JSON list of C-alpha atoms and ligand atoms in Angstrom, two decimals:
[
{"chain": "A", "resi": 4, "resn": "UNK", "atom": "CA", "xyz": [-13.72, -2.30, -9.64]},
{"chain": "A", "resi": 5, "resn": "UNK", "atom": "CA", "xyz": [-16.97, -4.17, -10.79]},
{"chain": "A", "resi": 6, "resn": "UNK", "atom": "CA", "xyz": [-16.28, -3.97, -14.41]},
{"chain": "A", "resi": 7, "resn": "UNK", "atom": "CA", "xyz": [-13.42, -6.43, -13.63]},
{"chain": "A", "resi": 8, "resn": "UNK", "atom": "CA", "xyz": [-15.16, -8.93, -11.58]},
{"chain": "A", "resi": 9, "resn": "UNK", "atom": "CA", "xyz": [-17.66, -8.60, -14.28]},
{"chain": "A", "resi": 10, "resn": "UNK", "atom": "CA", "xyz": [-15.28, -9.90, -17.11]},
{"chain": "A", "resi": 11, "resn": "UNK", "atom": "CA", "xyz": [-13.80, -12.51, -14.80]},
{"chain": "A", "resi": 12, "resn": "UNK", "atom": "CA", "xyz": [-17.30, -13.77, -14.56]},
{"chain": "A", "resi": 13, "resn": "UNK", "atom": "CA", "xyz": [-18.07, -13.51, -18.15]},
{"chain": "A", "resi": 14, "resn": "UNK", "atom": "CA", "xyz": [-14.80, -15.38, -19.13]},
{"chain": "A", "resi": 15, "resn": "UNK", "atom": "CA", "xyz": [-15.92, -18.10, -16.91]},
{"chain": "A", "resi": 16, "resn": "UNK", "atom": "CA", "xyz": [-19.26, -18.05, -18.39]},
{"chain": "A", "resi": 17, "resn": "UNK", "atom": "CA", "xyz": [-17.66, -18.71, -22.22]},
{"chain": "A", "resi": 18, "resn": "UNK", "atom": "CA", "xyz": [-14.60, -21.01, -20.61]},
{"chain": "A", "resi": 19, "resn": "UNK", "atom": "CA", "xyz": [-16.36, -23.29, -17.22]},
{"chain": "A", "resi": 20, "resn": "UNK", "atom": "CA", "xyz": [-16.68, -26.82, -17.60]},
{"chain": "A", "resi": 21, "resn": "UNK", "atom": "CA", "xyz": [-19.96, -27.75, -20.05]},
{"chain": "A", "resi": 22, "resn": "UNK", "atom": "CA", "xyz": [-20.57, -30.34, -17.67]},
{"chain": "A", "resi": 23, "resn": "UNK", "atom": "CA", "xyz": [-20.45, -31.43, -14.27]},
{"chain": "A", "resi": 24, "resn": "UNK", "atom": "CA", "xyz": [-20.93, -35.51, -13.20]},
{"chain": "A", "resi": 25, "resn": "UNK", "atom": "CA", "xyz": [-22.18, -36.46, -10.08]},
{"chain": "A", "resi": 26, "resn": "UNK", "atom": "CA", "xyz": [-23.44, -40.10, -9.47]},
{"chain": "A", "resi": 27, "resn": "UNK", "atom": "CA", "xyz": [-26.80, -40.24, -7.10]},
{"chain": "A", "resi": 28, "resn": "UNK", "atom": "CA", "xyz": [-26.00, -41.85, -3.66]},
{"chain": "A", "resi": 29, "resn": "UNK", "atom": "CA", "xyz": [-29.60, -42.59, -3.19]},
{"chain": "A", "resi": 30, "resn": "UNK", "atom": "CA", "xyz": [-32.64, -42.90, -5.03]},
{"chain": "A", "resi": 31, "resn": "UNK", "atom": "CA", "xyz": [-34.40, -39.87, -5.00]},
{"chain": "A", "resi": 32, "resn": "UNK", "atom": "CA", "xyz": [-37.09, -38.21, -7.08]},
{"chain": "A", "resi": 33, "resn": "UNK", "atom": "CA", "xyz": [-36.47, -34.69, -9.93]},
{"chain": "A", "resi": 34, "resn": "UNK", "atom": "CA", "xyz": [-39.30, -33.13, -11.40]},
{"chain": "A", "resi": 35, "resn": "UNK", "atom": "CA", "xyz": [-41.32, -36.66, -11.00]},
{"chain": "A", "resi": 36, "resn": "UNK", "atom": "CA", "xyz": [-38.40, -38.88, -12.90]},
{"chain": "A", "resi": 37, "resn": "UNK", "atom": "CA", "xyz": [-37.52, -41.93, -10.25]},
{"chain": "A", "resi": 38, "resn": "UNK", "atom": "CA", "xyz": [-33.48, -41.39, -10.15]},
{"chain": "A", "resi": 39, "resn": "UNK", "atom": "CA", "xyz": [-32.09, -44.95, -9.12]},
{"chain": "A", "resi": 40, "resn": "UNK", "atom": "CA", "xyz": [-28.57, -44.94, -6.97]},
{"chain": "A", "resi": 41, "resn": "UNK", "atom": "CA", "xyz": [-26.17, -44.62, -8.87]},
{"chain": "A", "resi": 42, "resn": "UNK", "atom": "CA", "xyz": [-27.40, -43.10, -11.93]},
{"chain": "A", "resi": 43, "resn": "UNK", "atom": "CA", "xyz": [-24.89, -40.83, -13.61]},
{"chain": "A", "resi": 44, "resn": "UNK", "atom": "CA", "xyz": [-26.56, -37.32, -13.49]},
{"chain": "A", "resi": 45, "resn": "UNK", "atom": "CA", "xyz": [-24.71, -34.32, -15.20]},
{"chain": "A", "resi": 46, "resn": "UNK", "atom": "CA", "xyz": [-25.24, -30.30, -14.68]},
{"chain": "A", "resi": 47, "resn": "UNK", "atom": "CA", "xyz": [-25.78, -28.97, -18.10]},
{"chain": "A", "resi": 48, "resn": "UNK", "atom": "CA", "xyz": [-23.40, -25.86, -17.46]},
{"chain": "A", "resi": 49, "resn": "UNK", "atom": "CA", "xyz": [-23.07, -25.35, -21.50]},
{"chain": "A", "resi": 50, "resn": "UNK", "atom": "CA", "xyz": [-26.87, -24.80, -21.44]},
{"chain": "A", "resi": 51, "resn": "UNK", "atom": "CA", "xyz": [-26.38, -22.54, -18.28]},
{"chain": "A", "resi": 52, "resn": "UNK", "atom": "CA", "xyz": [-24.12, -20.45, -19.62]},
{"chain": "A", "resi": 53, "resn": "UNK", "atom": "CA", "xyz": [-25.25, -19.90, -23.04]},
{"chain": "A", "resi": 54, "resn": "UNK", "atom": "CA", "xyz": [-28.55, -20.53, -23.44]},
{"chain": "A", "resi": 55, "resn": "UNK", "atom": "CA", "xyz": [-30.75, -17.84, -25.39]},
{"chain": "A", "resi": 56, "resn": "UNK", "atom": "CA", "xyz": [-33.44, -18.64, -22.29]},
{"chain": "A", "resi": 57, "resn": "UNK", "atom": "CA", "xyz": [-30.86, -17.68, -19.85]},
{"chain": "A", "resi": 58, "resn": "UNK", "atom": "CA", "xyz": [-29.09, -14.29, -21.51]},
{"chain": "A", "resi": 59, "resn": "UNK", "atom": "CA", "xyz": [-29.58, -11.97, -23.80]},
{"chain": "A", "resi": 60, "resn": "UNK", "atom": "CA", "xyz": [-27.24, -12.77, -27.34]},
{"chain": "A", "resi": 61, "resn": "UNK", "atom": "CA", "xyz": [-25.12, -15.26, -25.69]},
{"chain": "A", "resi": 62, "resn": "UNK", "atom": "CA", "xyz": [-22.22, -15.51, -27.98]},
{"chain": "A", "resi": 63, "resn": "UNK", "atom": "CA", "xyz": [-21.26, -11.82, -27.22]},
{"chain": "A", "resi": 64, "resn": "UNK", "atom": "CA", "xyz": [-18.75, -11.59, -24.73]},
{"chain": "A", "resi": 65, "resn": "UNK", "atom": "CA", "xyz": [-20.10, -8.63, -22.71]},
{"chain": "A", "resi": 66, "resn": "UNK", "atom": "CA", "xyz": [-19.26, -8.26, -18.98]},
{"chain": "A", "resi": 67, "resn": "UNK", "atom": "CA", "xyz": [-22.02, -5.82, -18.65]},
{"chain": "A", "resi": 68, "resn": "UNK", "atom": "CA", "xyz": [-24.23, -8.45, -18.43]},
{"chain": "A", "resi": 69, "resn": "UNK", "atom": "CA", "xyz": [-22.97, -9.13, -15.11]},
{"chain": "A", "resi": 70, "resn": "UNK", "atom": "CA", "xyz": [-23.53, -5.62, -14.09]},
{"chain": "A", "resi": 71, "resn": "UNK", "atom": "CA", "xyz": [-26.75, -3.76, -12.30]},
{"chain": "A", "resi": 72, "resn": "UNK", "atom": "CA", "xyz": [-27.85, -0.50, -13.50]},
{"chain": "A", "resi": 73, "resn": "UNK", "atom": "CA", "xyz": [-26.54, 0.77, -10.58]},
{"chain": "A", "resi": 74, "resn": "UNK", "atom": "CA", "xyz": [-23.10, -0.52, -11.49]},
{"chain": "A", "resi": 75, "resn": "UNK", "atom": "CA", "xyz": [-22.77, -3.00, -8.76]},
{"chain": "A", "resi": 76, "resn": "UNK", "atom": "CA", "xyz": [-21.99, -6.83, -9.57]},
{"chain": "A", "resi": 77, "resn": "UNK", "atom": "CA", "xyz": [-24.99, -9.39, -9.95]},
{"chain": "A", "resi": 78, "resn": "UNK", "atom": "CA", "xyz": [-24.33, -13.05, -10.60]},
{"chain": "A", "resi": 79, "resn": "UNK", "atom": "CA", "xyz": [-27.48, -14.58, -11.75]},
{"chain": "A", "resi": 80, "resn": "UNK", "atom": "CA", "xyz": [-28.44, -17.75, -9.71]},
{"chain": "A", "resi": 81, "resn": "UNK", "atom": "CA", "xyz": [-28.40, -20.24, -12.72]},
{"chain": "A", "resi": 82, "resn": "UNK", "atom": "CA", "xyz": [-24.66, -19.13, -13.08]},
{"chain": "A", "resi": 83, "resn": "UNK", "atom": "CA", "xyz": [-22.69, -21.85, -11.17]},
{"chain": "A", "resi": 84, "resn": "UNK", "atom": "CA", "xyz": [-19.62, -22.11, -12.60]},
{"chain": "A", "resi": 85, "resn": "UNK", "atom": "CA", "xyz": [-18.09, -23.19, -9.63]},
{"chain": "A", "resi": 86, "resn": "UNK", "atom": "CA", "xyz": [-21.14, -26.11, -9.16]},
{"chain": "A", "resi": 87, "resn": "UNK", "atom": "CA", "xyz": [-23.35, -25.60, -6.44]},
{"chain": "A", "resi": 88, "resn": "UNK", "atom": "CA", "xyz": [-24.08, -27.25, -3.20]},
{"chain": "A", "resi": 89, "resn": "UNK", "atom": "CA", "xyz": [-21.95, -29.72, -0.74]},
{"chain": "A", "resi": 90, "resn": "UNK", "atom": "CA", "xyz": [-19.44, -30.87, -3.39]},
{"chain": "A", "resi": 91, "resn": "UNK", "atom": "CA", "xyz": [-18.96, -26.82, -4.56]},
{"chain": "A", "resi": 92, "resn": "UNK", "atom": "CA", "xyz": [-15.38, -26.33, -5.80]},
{"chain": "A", "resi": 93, "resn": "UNK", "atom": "CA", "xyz": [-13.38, -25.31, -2.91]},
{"chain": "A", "resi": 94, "resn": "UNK", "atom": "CA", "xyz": [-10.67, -23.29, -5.07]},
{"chain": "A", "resi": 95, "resn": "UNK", "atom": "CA", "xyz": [-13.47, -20.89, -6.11]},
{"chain": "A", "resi": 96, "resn": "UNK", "atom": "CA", "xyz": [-12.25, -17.83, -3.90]},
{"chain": "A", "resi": 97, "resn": "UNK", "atom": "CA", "xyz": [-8.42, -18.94, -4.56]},
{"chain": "A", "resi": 98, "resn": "UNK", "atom": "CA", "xyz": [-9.97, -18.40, -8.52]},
{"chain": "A", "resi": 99, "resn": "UNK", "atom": "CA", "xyz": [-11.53, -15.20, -8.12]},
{"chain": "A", "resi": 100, "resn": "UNK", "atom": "CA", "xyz": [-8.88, -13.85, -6.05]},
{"chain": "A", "resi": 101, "resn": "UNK", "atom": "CA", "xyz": [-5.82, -14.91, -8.24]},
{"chain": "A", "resi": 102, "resn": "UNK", "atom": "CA", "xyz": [-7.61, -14.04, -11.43]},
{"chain": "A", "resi": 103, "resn": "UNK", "atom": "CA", "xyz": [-8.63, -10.62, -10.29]},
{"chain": "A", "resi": 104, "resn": "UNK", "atom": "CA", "xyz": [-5.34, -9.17, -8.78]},
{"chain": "A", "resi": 105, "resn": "UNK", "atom": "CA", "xyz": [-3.69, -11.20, -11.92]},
{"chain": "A", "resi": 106, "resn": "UNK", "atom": "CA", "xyz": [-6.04, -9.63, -14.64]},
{"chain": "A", "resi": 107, "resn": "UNK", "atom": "CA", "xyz": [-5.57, -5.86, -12.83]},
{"chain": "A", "resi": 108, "resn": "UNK", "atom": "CA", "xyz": [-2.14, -6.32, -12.73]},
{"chain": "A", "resi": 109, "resn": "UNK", "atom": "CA", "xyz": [-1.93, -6.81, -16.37]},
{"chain": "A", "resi": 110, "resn": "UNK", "atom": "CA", "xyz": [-4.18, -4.47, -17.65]},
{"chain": "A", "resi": 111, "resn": "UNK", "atom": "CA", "xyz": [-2.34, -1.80, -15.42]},
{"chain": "A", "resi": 112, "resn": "UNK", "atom": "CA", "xyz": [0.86, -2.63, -16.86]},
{"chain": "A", "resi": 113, "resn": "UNK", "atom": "CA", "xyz": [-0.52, -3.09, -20.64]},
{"chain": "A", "resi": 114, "resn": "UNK", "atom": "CA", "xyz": [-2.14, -2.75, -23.41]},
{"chain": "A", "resi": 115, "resn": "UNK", "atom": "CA", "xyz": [-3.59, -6.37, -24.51]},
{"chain": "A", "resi": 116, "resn": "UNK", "atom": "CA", "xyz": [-4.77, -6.66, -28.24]},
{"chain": "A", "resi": 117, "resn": "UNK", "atom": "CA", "xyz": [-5.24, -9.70, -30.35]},
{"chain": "A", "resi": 118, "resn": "UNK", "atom": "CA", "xyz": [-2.65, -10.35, -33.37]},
{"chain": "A", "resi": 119, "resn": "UNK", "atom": "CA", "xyz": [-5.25, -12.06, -35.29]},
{"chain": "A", "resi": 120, "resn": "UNK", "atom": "CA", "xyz": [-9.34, -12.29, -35.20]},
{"chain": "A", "resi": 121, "resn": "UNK", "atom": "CA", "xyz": [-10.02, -14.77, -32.49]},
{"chain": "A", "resi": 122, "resn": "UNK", "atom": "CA", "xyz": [-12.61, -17.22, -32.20]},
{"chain": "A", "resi": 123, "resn": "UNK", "atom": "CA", "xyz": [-12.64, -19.25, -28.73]},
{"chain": "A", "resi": 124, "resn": "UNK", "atom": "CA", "xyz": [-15.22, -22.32, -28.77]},
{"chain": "A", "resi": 125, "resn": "UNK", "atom": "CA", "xyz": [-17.27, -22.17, -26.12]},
{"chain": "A", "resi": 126, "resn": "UNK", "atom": "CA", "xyz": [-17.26, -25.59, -23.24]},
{"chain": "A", "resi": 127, "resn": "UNK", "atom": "CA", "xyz": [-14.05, -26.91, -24.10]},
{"chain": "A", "resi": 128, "resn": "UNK", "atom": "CA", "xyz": [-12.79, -28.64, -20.76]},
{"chain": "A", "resi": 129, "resn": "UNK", "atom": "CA", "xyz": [-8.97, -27.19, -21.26]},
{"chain": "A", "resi": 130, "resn": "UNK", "atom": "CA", "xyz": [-8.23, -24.68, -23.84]},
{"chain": "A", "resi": 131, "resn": "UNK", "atom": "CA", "xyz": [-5.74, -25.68, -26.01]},
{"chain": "A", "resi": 132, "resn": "UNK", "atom": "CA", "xyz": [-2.07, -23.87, -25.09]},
{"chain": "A", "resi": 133, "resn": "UNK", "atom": "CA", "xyz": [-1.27, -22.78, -29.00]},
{"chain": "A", "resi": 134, "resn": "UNK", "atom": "CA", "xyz": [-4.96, -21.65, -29.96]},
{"chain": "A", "resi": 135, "resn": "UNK", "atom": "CA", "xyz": [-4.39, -17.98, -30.22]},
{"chain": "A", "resi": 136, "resn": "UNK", "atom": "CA", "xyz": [-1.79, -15.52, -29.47]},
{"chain": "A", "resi": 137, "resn": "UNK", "atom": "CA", "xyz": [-2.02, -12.09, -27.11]},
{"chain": "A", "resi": 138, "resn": "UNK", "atom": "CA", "xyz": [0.13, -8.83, -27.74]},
{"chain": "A", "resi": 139, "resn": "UNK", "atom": "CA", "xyz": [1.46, -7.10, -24.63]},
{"chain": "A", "resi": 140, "resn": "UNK", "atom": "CA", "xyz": [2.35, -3.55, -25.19]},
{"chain": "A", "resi": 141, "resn": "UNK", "atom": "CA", "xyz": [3.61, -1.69, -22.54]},
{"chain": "A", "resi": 142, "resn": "UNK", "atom": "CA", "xyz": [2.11, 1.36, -21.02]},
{"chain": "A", "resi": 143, "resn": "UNK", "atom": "CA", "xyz": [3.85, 4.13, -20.03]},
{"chain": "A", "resi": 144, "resn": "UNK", "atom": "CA", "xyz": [3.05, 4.77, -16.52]},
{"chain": "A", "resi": 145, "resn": "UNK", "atom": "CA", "xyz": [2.20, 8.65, -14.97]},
{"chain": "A", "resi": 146, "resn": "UNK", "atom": "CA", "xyz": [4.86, 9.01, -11.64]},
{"chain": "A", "resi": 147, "resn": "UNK", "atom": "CA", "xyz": [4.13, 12.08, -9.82]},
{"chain": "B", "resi": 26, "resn": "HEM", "atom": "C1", "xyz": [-11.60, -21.35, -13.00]},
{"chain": "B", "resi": 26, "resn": "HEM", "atom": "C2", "xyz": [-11.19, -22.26, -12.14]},
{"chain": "B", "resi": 26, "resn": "HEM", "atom": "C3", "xyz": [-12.08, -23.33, -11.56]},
{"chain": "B", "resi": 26, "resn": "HEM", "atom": "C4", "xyz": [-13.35, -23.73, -11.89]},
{"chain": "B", "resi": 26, "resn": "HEM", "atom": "C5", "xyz": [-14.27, -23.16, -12.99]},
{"chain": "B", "resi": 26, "resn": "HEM", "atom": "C6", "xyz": [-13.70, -24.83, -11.02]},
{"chain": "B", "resi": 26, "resn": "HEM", "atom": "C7", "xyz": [-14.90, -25.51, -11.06]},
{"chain": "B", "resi": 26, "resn": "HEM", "atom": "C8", "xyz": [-15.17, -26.63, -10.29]},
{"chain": "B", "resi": 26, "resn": "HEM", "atom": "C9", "xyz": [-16.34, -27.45, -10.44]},
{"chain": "B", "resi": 26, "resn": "HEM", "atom": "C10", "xyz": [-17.47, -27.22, -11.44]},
{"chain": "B", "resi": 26, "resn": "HEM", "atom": "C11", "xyz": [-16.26, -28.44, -9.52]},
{"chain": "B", "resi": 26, "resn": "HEM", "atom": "C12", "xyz": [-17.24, -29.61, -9.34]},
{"chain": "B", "resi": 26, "resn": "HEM", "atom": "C13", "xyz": [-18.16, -29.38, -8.17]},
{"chain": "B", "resi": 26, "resn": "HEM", "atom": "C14", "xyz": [-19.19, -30.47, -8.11]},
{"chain": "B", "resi": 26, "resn": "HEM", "atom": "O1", "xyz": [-18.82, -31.66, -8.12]},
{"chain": "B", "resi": 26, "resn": "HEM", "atom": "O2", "xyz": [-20.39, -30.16, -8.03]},
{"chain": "B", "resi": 26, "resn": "HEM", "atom": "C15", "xyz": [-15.01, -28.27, -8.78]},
{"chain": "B", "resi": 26, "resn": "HEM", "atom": "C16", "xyz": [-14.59, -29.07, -7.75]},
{"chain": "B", "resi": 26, "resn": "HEM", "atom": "C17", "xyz": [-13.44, -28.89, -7.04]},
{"chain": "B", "resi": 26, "resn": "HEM", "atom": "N1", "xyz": [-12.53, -27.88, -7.22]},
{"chain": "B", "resi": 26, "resn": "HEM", "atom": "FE1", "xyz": [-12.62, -26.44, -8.63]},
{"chain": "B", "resi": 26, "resn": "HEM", "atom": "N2", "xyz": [-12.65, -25.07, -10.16]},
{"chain": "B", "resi": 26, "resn": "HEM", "atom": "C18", "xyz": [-11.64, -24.17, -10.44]},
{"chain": "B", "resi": 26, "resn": "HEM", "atom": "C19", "xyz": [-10.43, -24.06, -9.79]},
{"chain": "B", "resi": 26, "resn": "HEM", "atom": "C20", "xyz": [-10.06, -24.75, -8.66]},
{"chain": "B", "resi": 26, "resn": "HEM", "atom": "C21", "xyz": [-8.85, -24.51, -7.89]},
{"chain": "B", "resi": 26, "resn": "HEM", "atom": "C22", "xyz": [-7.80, -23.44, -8.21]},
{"chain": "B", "resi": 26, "resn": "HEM", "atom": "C23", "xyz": [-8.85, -25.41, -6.87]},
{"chain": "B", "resi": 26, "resn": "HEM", "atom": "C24", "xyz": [-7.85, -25.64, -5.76]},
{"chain": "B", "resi": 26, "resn": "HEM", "atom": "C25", "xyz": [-7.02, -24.72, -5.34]},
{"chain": "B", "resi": 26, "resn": "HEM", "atom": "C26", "xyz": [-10.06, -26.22, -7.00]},
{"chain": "B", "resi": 26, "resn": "HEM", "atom": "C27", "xyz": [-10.41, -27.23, -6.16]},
{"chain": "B", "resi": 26, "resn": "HEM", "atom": "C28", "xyz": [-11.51, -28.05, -6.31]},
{"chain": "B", "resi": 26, "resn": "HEM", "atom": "C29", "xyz": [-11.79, -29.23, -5.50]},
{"chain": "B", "resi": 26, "resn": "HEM", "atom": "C30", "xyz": [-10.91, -29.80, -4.39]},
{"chain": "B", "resi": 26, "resn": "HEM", "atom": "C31", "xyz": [-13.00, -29.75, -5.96]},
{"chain": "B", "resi": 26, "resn": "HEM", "atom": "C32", "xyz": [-13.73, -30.99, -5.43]},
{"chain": "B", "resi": 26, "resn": "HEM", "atom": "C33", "xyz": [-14.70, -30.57, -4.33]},
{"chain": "B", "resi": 26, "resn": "HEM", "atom": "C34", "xyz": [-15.47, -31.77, -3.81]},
{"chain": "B", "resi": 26, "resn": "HEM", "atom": "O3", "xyz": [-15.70, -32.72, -4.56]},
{"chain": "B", "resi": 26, "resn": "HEM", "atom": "O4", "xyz": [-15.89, -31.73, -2.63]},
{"chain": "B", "resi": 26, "resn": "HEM", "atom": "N3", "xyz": [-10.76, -25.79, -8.09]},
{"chain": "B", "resi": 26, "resn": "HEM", "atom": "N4", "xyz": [-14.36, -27.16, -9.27]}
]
């Protein structure tokens, strides 16, 4: 089912953290800038994810963008939602699991629409819990 792990990747693409801190635990050198220990240094995952270098109209929310030609799922490597590295999120397959068998689930058991036009902000840390509202009609399943 690629089209779903393709829209679990694109909702993490508008809804990831915009930013990830990490303090340097020794100096080191980027792109010929001395970085002294302890220097705060942030991923800019807000300019990862929606950058007009990185994708093609990045305010569209299309999970096609996740898909080959062939149909199969490719993540492209600036995408690191999940960080990158030794201090990667350790939850990331307990995410993708979850979210997939969760978002199947529902989608086999409804019909999801929106009551209202909604407009989600892109990089907030937490969505807030009253910001829009979801219908949930159900389907009527085929038994044999
Ligand atoms: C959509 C859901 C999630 C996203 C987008 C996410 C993303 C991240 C990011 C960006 C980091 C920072 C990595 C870094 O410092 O470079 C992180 C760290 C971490 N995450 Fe997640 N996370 C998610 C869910 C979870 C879940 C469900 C768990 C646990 C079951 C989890 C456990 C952790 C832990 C323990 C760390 C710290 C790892 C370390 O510092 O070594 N995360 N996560």
């Amino acid at each position: 089912m690629p089209y779903t792990e393709a829209t679990l990747w694109e909702t993490l693409r508008k809804a990831s953290s915009p930013i990830v801190p990490h303090v340097a635990s020794a100096e080191t050198e980027i792109d010929g800038y001395t970085i002294e220990k302890g220097t705060m240094v942030f991923i800019n995952n807000y300019e990862l994810n929606v950058g007009e270098e990185y994708w093609s109209n990045p305010e569209e929310f299309m999970p096609e963008r996740f898909l080959s030609p062939a149909g199969n799922v490719v993540k492209p490597a600036h995408f690191i939602p999940f960080s990158t590295g030794k201090r990667t999120c350790i939850g990331q397959r307990l995410v993708q699991c979850f979210s997939f068998v969760i978002l199947a689930t529902l989608l086999q058991h409804y019909d999801i629409s929106a009551g209202s036009e909604v407009k989600i902000k892109p990089g907030c840390v937490a969505v807030p819990p009253d910001c829009f509202k979801l219908i949930l009609t159900p389907r009527i399943l085929q038994s044999d």
